[in-house]
Amino acid sequence: MTSITLSAPDDFEGFRGAARALIAADTPPAAVTWRVAGGDGDLFGGDAPPAGGAELRVPKAFPDLARRVICHSDPQRFALLHDILVALQARPKLLEDSADPRVRRLDEMAKAVGRDVHKMRAFVRFREVPDDSGEHYAAWFEPEHHIVRYNAGFFTRRFTTMRFSILTPELCLHWDGETASFSPGVTKAEAPDGDPIEATWKTYYASIFNPARLKIDAMTSEMPKKYWKNLPEAELIPDLIAGAAKRTRTMLDDGGVRPTGSLEGLRAEASACQRCDLWRPATQVVFGEGPADAALMLVGEQPGDQEDLAGRPFVGPAGQVLDAALAEAGIDRARAYVSNAVKHFKFEPRGKRRIHAKPDTGEITACRWWLDAERAALKPRIVVALGATAARGLTGKAVTISKVRGAPIAQPDGSELWITIHPSYLLRIEDPTQAAAERARFVEELKAVAARLG
């Protein structure tokens, strides 16, 4: 019997190296015992992961799948992955066989880790705990799986300028503004308990609570009560639920069709949107931005990779094309409201890259609720749809851009809708002459919009 001891519960690199060596040595999975250093199964120690080994043949999706499964709390995860790796050498398409119980279990474990990752991102609440170096924030979370290291990149990208620590019973993440580090887990007693900002947050949370959209079963499914004790707003929920029916009747009596009339309120509410499944892999909601009294509203398709990380629309390559065209047309982007028909980044992972994937009709329809709400709150004089997805989101139907572009379309609310190409289209044209002609036409259409604005 071969015993392998990994350095940590989520030691992917150690597992990969050991698995390569074991498979190269033709050691069957049944003859291997996997342990984690310092774990209950490590009483008598074990062999360190062997070095070397042949390269393995695996589908492109397997490494990312394995990284997620390694984070699961099931002690049999290493044995399962080892078994799958051996089988993949003979059956390269094994992962496509949903009838194989090993593949089904692998998928279940990956989904469980994904849910835990999302819960950590959604339910971590930072509290201010100043130290000798200035502002510092800390949060307490109790994950079900070994996801702290896996999730570290999300938090350091999201809170880059903030010094913080996320404390858990197993492992703690620390960020000093430049470097991430880890330390052993702590107890709940060592976690912060409240700060002066929480009173303001509770007031804000109560003000944006939407009783008309309350679905208690769905809420407790997505936010299980075990997390409530770590959420300052959770103590408000029972009273808010109790008063939901009365508040809904009041809204209907007043003729209200939206939970809030402000763009800031909508933005806060949208941050927790799960109207379609795009929220699961995305980093965050990318809501619209711009003056609340903007006369011009520009609507694109969806955030791209850079927008998903930055949390702002049109900051990537297409945004640079748009900015240049707006400037040439005499339109100040800072005075326009810029948004997208779909608020989450839809993509296909290819190695370390995330490749844009076009939103489908269901996703556009689900997100139209937010687009209509933005438009109702903003009341722009002119709305410009950049591309077919934006046009569908604004009109509710498929639109052929070549048939309607370049001319105003009167809207029931008295505004005008203009439909044109998406700036990313210009980046995809390979012929320089055609690209120049299309860009010139795009700028002329924007100049026409500028003239209507006056």
PDB file of C-alpha atoms in Angstrom, residues 34-247:
ATOM      1  CA  TRP A  34      -4.265   9.817   0.391  1.00  0.00           C
ATOM      2  CA  ARG A  35      -3.716  11.933   3.488  1.00  0.00           C
ATOM      3  CA  VAL A  36      -3.331  15.595   4.377  1.00  0.00           C
ATOM      4  CA  ALA A  37      -0.483  16.755   6.608  1.00  0.00           C
ATOM      5  CA  GLY A  38      -1.716  17.356  10.123  1.00  0.00           C
ATOM      6  CA  GLY A  39      -5.071  15.726   9.432  1.00  0.00           C
ATOM      7  CA  ASP A  40      -6.751  12.976  11.403  1.00  0.00           C
ATOM      8  CA  GLY A  41      -5.532  10.402   8.912  1.00  0.00           C
ATOM      9  CA  ASP A  42      -1.922  11.528   9.280  1.00  0.00           C
ATOM     10  CA  LEU A  43      -1.239   9.927  12.679  1.00  0.00           C
ATOM     11  CA  PHE A  44       1.588   7.746  11.375  1.00  0.00           C
ATOM     12  CA  GLY A  45       2.701  10.043   8.578  1.00  0.00           C
ATOM     13  CA  GLY A  46       3.115   8.985   4.984  1.00  0.00           C
ATOM     14  CA  ASP A  47       5.165   9.435   1.855  1.00  0.00           C
ATOM     15  CA  ALA A  48       5.630  12.910   0.426  1.00  0.00           C
ATOM     16  CA  PRO A  49       4.157  13.355  -3.055  1.00  0.00           C
ATOM     17  CA  PRO A  50       6.621  11.753  -5.501  1.00  0.00           C
ATOM     18  CA  ALA A  51       8.272  13.993  -8.082  1.00  0.00           C
ATOM     19  CA  GLY A  52       8.346  13.553 -11.834  1.00  0.00           C
ATOM     20  CA  GLY A  53       6.013  11.397 -13.866  1.00  0.00           C
ATOM     21  CA  ALA A  54       4.707  11.458 -17.403  1.00  0.00           C
ATOM     22  CA  GLU A  55       2.381  14.107 -18.796  1.00  0.00           C
ATOM     23  CA  LEU A  56      -1.217  12.967 -18.628  1.00  0.00           C
ATOM     24  CA  ARG A  57      -3.833  13.182 -21.366  1.00  0.00           C
ATOM     25  CA  VAL A  58      -6.860  15.007 -20.026  1.00  0.00           C
ATOM     26  CA  PRO A  59      -9.651  17.151 -21.509  1.00  0.00           C
ATOM     27  CA  LYS A  60      -9.092  20.916 -21.380  1.00  0.00           C
ATOM     28  CA  ALA A  61     -11.864  21.268 -18.800  1.00  0.00           C
ATOM     29  CA  PHE A  62     -10.389  18.746 -16.372  1.00  0.00           C
ATOM     30  CA  PRO A  63      -7.715  20.872 -14.608  1.00  0.00           C
ATOM     31  CA  ASP A  64     -10.225  23.561 -13.622  1.00  0.00           C
ATOM     32  CA  LEU A  65     -12.704  20.874 -12.585  1.00  0.00           C
ATOM     33  CA  ALA A  66     -10.038  19.144 -10.490  1.00  0.00           C
ATOM     34  CA  ARG A  67      -8.987  22.402  -8.806  1.00  0.00           C
ATOM     35  CA  ARG A  68     -12.567  22.873  -7.673  1.00  0.00           C
ATOM     36  CA  VAL A  69     -13.097  19.265  -6.567  1.00  0.00           C
ATOM     37  CA  ILE A  70      -9.832  19.308  -4.586  1.00  0.00           C
ATOM     38  CA  CYS A  71     -11.486  21.955  -2.408  1.00  0.00           C
ATOM     39  CA  HIS A  72     -14.337  19.628  -1.410  1.00  0.00           C
ATOM     40  CA  SER A  73     -14.438  18.363   2.162  1.00  0.00           C
ATOM     41  CA  ASP A  74     -15.007  14.716   1.168  1.00  0.00           C
ATOM     42  CA  PRO A  75     -11.858  12.771   2.220  1.00  0.00           C
ATOM     43  CA  GLN A  76     -12.326  10.489  -0.803  1.00  0.00           C
ATOM     44  CA  ARG A  77     -11.872  13.324  -3.309  1.00  0.00           C
ATOM     45  CA  PHE A  78      -8.222  12.527  -4.015  1.00  0.00           C
ATOM     46  CA  ALA A  79      -8.958   8.837  -4.611  1.00  0.00           C
ATOM     47  CA  LEU A  80     -11.848   9.732  -6.923  1.00  0.00           C
ATOM     48  CA  LEU A  81      -9.728  12.154  -8.956  1.00  0.00           C
ATOM     49  CA  HIS A  82      -6.893   9.616  -9.146  1.00  0.00           C
ATOM     50  CA  ASP A  83      -9.336   6.974 -10.384  1.00  0.00           C
ATOM     51  CA  ILE A  84     -10.789   9.375 -12.978  1.00  0.00           C
ATOM     52  CA  LEU A  85      -7.298  10.337 -14.189  1.00  0.00           C
ATOM     53  CA  VAL A  86      -6.356   6.695 -14.738  1.00  0.00           C
ATOM     54  CA  ALA A  87      -9.607   6.051 -16.598  1.00  0.00           C
ATOM     55  CA  LEU A  88      -9.135   9.132 -18.802  1.00  0.00           C
ATOM     56  CA  GLN A  89      -5.918   7.715 -20.207  1.00  0.00           C
ATOM     57  CA  ALA A  90      -7.957   4.941 -21.840  1.00  0.00           C
ATOM     58  CA  ARG A  91     -11.243   6.843 -22.255  1.00  0.00           C
ATOM     59  CA  PRO A  92     -10.491  10.503 -23.163  1.00  0.00           C
ATOM     60  CA  LYS A  93     -14.222  11.328 -23.373  1.00  0.00           C
ATOM     61  CA  LEU A  94     -15.123   9.812 -20.016  1.00  0.00           C
ATOM     62  CA  LEU A  95     -16.260  13.171 -18.592  1.00  0.00           C
ATOM     63  CA  GLU A  96     -19.013  13.259 -21.233  1.00  0.00           C
ATOM     64  CA  ASP A  97     -20.507  10.029 -19.840  1.00  0.00           C
ATOM     65  CA  SER A  98     -23.072  11.307 -17.351  1.00  0.00           C
ATOM     66  CA  ALA A  99     -24.151   7.722 -16.665  1.00  0.00           C
ATOM     67  CA  ASP A 100     -20.790   6.898 -15.060  1.00  0.00           C
ATOM     68  CA  PRO A 101     -21.267   7.183 -11.263  1.00  0.00           C
ATOM     69  CA  ARG A 102     -17.736   8.557 -10.832  1.00  0.00           C
ATOM     70  CA  VAL A 103     -18.423  11.370 -13.293  1.00  0.00           C
ATOM     71  CA  ARG A 104     -21.730  12.157 -11.606  1.00  0.00           C
ATOM     72  CA  ARG A 105     -20.029  12.308  -8.209  1.00  0.00           C
ATOM     73  CA  LEU A 106     -17.277  14.539  -9.608  1.00  0.00           C
ATOM     74  CA  ASP A 107     -19.884  16.916 -10.996  1.00  0.00           C
ATOM     75  CA  GLU A 108     -21.837  16.953  -7.710  1.00  0.00           C
ATOM     76  CA  MET A 109     -18.693  17.796  -5.747  1.00  0.00           C
ATOM     77  CA  ALA A 110     -17.714  20.575  -8.156  1.00  0.00           C
ATOM     78  CA  LYS A 111     -21.189  22.104  -7.904  1.00  0.00           C
ATOM     79  CA  ALA A 112     -21.133  21.901  -4.102  1.00  0.00           C
ATOM     80  CA  VAL A 113     -17.821  23.753  -4.010  1.00  0.00           C
ATOM     81  CA  GLY A 114     -19.173  26.309  -6.486  1.00  0.00           C
ATOM     82  CA  ARG A 115     -22.150  26.976  -4.224  1.00  0.00           C
ATOM     83  CA  ASP A 116     -19.843  27.402  -1.227  1.00  0.00           C
ATOM     84  CA  VAL A 117     -17.628  29.783  -3.203  1.00  0.00           C
ATOM     85  CA  HIS A 118     -20.660  31.884  -4.083  1.00  0.00           C
ATOM     86  CA  LYS A 119     -21.917  31.875  -0.484  1.00  0.00           C
ATOM     87  CA  MET A 120     -18.554  33.175   0.710  1.00  0.00           C
ATOM     88  CA  ARG A 121     -18.602  35.961  -1.865  1.00  0.00           C
ATOM     89  CA  ALA A 122     -22.177  36.873  -1.004  1.00  0.00           C
ATOM     90  CA  PHE A 123     -22.161  36.605   2.783  1.00  0.00           C
ATOM     91  CA  VAL A 124     -18.772  37.889   3.927  1.00  0.00           C
ATOM     92  CA  ARG A 125     -19.314  41.116   5.902  1.00  0.00           C
ATOM     93  CA  PHE A 126     -16.267  43.227   6.751  1.00  0.00           C
ATOM     94  CA  ARG A 127     -16.033  45.154   9.998  1.00  0.00           C
ATOM     95  CA  GLU A 128     -13.532  47.890  10.712  1.00  0.00           C
ATOM     96  CA  VAL A 129     -10.768  46.894  13.143  1.00  0.00           C
ATOM     97  CA  PRO A 130      -8.116  49.656  12.952  1.00  0.00           C
ATOM     98  CA  ASP A 131      -4.542  48.727  13.838  1.00  0.00           C
ATOM     99  CA  ASP A 132      -1.218  50.580  14.125  1.00  0.00           C
ATOM    100  CA  SER A 133      -0.951  50.802  10.334  1.00  0.00           C
ATOM    101  CA  GLY A 134      -4.327  52.492   9.875  1.00  0.00           C
ATOM    102  CA  GLU A 135      -7.615  51.216   8.501  1.00  0.00           C
ATOM    103  CA  HIS A 136      -8.018  47.461   8.531  1.00  0.00           C
ATOM    104  CA  TYR A 137     -11.124  45.339   8.013  1.00  0.00           C
ATOM    105  CA  ALA A 138     -11.900  41.804   9.111  1.00  0.00           C
ATOM    106  CA  ALA A 139     -14.689  39.327   8.437  1.00  0.00           C
ATOM    107  CA  TRP A 140     -15.709  35.957   9.805  1.00  0.00           C
ATOM    108  CA  PHE A 141     -16.942  33.115   7.584  1.00  0.00           C
ATOM    109  CA  GLU A 142     -17.508  29.394   8.080  1.00  0.00           C
ATOM    110  CA  PRO A 143     -17.120  27.588   4.743  1.00  0.00           C
ATOM    111  CA  GLU A 144     -18.283  24.030   4.226  1.00  0.00           C
ATOM    112  CA  HIS A 145     -15.328  23.234   2.008  1.00  0.00           C
ATOM    113  CA  HIS A 146     -11.639  24.193   1.665  1.00  0.00           C
ATOM    114  CA  ILE A 147     -12.280  27.277  -0.476  1.00  0.00           C
ATOM    115  CA  VAL A 148     -10.332  30.108   1.195  1.00  0.00           C
ATOM    116  CA  ARG A 149      -7.270  29.902  -1.074  1.00  0.00           C
ATOM    117  CA  TYR A 150      -9.454  29.186  -4.109  1.00  0.00           C
ATOM    118  CA  ASN A 151     -11.517  32.309  -3.419  1.00  0.00           C
ATOM    119  CA  ALA A 152      -8.600  34.581  -2.477  1.00  0.00           C
ATOM    120  CA  GLY A 153      -8.175  36.050  -5.960  1.00  0.00           C
ATOM    121  CA  PHE A 154     -11.762  37.246  -6.047  1.00  0.00           C
ATOM    122  CA  PHE A 155     -11.452  39.194  -2.785  1.00  0.00           C
ATOM    123  CA  THR A 156      -8.028  40.695  -3.541  1.00  0.00           C
ATOM    124  CA  ARG A 157      -9.275  41.895  -6.950  1.00  0.00           C
ATOM    125  CA  ARG A 158     -12.551  43.168  -5.539  1.00  0.00           C
ATOM    126  CA  PHE A 159     -11.019  44.973  -2.551  1.00  0.00           C
ATOM    127  CA  THR A 160      -7.580  45.803  -3.944  1.00  0.00           C
ATOM    128  CA  THR A 161      -7.138  49.074  -2.078  1.00  0.00           C
ATOM    129  CA  MET A 162      -8.454  47.801   1.258  1.00  0.00           C
ATOM    130  CA  ARG A 163      -6.363  46.072   3.922  1.00  0.00           C
ATOM    131  CA  PHE A 164      -8.407  43.145   5.160  1.00  0.00           C
ATOM    132  CA  SER A 165      -8.480  39.707   6.756  1.00  0.00           C
ATOM    133  CA  ILE A 166     -11.046  36.952   6.257  1.00  0.00           C
ATOM    134  CA  LEU A 167     -11.055  34.652   9.266  1.00  0.00           C
ATOM    135  CA  THR A 168     -12.322  31.071   9.137  1.00  0.00           C
ATOM    136  CA  PRO A 169     -11.976  28.040  11.423  1.00  0.00           C
ATOM    137  CA  GLU A 170      -9.484  26.370   9.064  1.00  0.00           C
ATOM    138  CA  LEU A 171      -7.497  29.065   7.256  1.00  0.00           C
ATOM    139  CA  CYS A 172      -7.318  32.874   7.311  1.00  0.00           C
ATOM    140  CA  LEU A 173      -6.682  35.144   4.302  1.00  0.00           C
ATOM    141  CA  HIS A 174      -4.843  38.449   4.775  1.00  0.00           C
ATOM    142  CA  TRP A 175      -4.354  41.227   2.199  1.00  0.00           C
ATOM    143  CA  ASP A 176      -2.074  44.205   2.854  1.00  0.00           C
ATOM    144  CA  GLY A 177      -2.891  46.006  -0.389  1.00  0.00           C
ATOM    145  CA  GLU A 178      -0.122  44.288  -2.341  1.00  0.00           C
ATOM    146  CA  THR A 179       0.364  40.710  -1.156  1.00  0.00           C
ATOM    147  CA  ALA A 180      -1.943  37.924  -0.017  1.00  0.00           C
ATOM    148  CA  SER A 181      -0.897  35.692   2.868  1.00  0.00           C
ATOM    149  CA  PHE A 182      -2.473  32.926   4.886  1.00  0.00           C
ATOM    150  CA  SER A 183      -2.412  31.885   8.517  1.00  0.00           C
ATOM    151  CA  PRO A 184      -3.995  29.052  10.549  1.00  0.00           C
ATOM    152  CA  GLY A 185      -7.680  29.208  11.360  1.00  0.00           C
ATOM    153  CA  VAL A 186      -9.128  30.885  14.440  1.00  0.00           C
ATOM    154  CA  THR A 187     -12.253  30.642  16.565  1.00  0.00           C
ATOM    155  CA  LYS A 188     -15.332  32.838  16.252  1.00  0.00           C
ATOM    156  CA  ALA A 189     -14.361  34.502  19.540  1.00  0.00           C
ATOM    157  CA  GLU A 190     -11.352  36.063  17.766  1.00  0.00           C
ATOM    158  CA  ALA A 191     -13.526  37.613  15.040  1.00  0.00           C
ATOM    159  CA  PRO A 192     -14.780  41.235  15.205  1.00  0.00           C
ATOM    160  CA  ASP A 193     -18.337  41.833  16.358  1.00  0.00           C
ATOM    161  CA  GLY A 194     -19.880  44.976  14.942  1.00  0.00           C
ATOM    162  CA  ASP A 195     -18.675  48.469  14.088  1.00  0.00           C
ATOM    163  CA  PRO A 196     -20.221  51.968  13.855  1.00  0.00           C
ATOM    164  CA  ILE A 197     -20.968  51.628  10.119  1.00  0.00           C
ATOM    165  CA  GLU A 198     -23.395  48.750  10.654  1.00  0.00           C
ATOM    166  CA  ALA A 199     -26.223  51.007  11.833  1.00  0.00           C
ATOM    167  CA  THR A 200     -26.017  52.921   8.540  1.00  0.00           C
ATOM    168  CA  TRP A 201     -25.889  49.675   6.557  1.00  0.00           C
ATOM    169  CA  LYS A 202     -28.990  48.328   8.338  1.00  0.00           C
ATOM    170  CA  THR A 203     -30.902  51.509   7.570  1.00  0.00           C
ATOM    171  CA  TYR A 204     -29.866  51.281   3.904  1.00  0.00           C
ATOM    172  CA  TYR A 205     -30.723  47.563   3.697  1.00  0.00           C
ATOM    173  CA  ALA A 206     -34.190  48.158   5.135  1.00  0.00           C
ATOM    174  CA  SER A 207     -34.791  51.005   2.663  1.00  0.00           C
ATOM    175  CA  ILE A 208     -34.020  48.877  -0.417  1.00  0.00           C
ATOM    176  CA  PHE A 209     -35.836  45.733   0.797  1.00  0.00           C
ATOM    177  CA  ASN A 210     -38.421  44.930  -1.887  1.00  0.00           C
ATOM    178  CA  PRO A 211     -41.518  43.229  -0.420  1.00  0.00           C
ATOM    179  CA  ALA A 212     -43.115  42.734  -3.836  1.00  0.00           C
ATOM    180  CA  ARG A 213     -40.331  40.386  -4.887  1.00  0.00           C
ATOM    181  CA  LEU A 214     -40.146  38.481  -1.592  1.00  0.00           C
ATOM    182  CA  LYS A 215     -39.996  34.699  -1.990  1.00  0.00           C
ATOM    183  CA  ILE A 216     -39.181  33.251   1.389  1.00  0.00           C
ATOM    184  CA  ASP A 217     -38.368  29.706   0.211  1.00  0.00           C
ATOM    185  CA  ALA A 218     -36.034  30.998  -2.481  1.00  0.00           C
ATOM    186  CA  MET A 219     -34.423  33.451  -0.060  1.00  0.00           C
ATOM    187  CA  THR A 220     -33.681  30.838   2.599  1.00  0.00           C
ATOM    188  CA  SER A 221     -32.456  28.445  -0.088  1.00  0.00           C
ATOM    189  CA  GLU A 222     -29.922  30.976  -1.378  1.00  0.00           C
ATOM    190  CA  MET A 223     -29.188  32.454   2.059  1.00  0.00           C
ATOM    191  CA  PRO A 224     -29.495  29.557   4.566  1.00  0.00           C
ATOM    192  CA  LYS A 225     -30.192  30.635   8.113  1.00  0.00           C
ATOM    193  CA  LYS A 226     -26.830  29.292   9.328  1.00  0.00           C
ATOM    194  CA  TYR A 227     -25.239  32.353   7.663  1.00  0.00           C
ATOM    195  CA  TRP A 228     -27.617  34.825   9.284  1.00  0.00           C
ATOM    196  CA  LYS A 229     -25.700  35.057  12.549  1.00  0.00           C
ATOM    197  CA  ASN A 230     -22.757  36.622  10.681  1.00  0.00           C
ATOM    198  CA  LEU A 231     -24.852  39.138   8.716  1.00  0.00           C
ATOM    199  CA  PRO A 232     -25.724  42.402  10.478  1.00  0.00           C
ATOM    200  CA  GLU A 233     -28.795  42.874   8.297  1.00  0.00           C
ATOM    201  CA  ALA A 234     -30.141  39.418   9.154  1.00  0.00           C
ATOM    202  CA  GLU A 235     -31.663  40.579  12.427  1.00  0.00           C
ATOM    203  CA  LEU A 236     -33.935  42.875  10.394  1.00  0.00           C
ATOM    204  CA  ILE A 237     -35.246  40.126   8.120  1.00  0.00           C
ATOM    205  CA  PRO A 238     -37.995  38.635  10.370  1.00  0.00           C
ATOM    206  CA  ASP A 239     -39.636  42.053  10.873  1.00  0.00           C
ATOM    207  CA  LEU A 240     -39.225  42.941   7.191  1.00  0.00           C
ATOM    208  CA  ILE A 241     -40.868  39.662   6.191  1.00  0.00           C
ATOM    209  CA  ALA A 242     -43.678  40.211   8.672  1.00  0.00           C
ATOM    210  CA  GLY A 243     -44.429  43.622   7.156  1.00  0.00           C
ATOM    211  CA  ALA A 244     -43.944  42.617   3.540  1.00  0.00           C
ATOM    212  CA  ALA A 245     -47.606  42.062   2.698  1.00  0.00           C
ATOM    213  CA  LYS A 246     -48.619  45.480   4.037  1.00  0.00           C
ATOM    214  CA  ARG A 247     -45.774  47.247   2.200  1.00  0.00           C
TER     215      ARG A 247
END
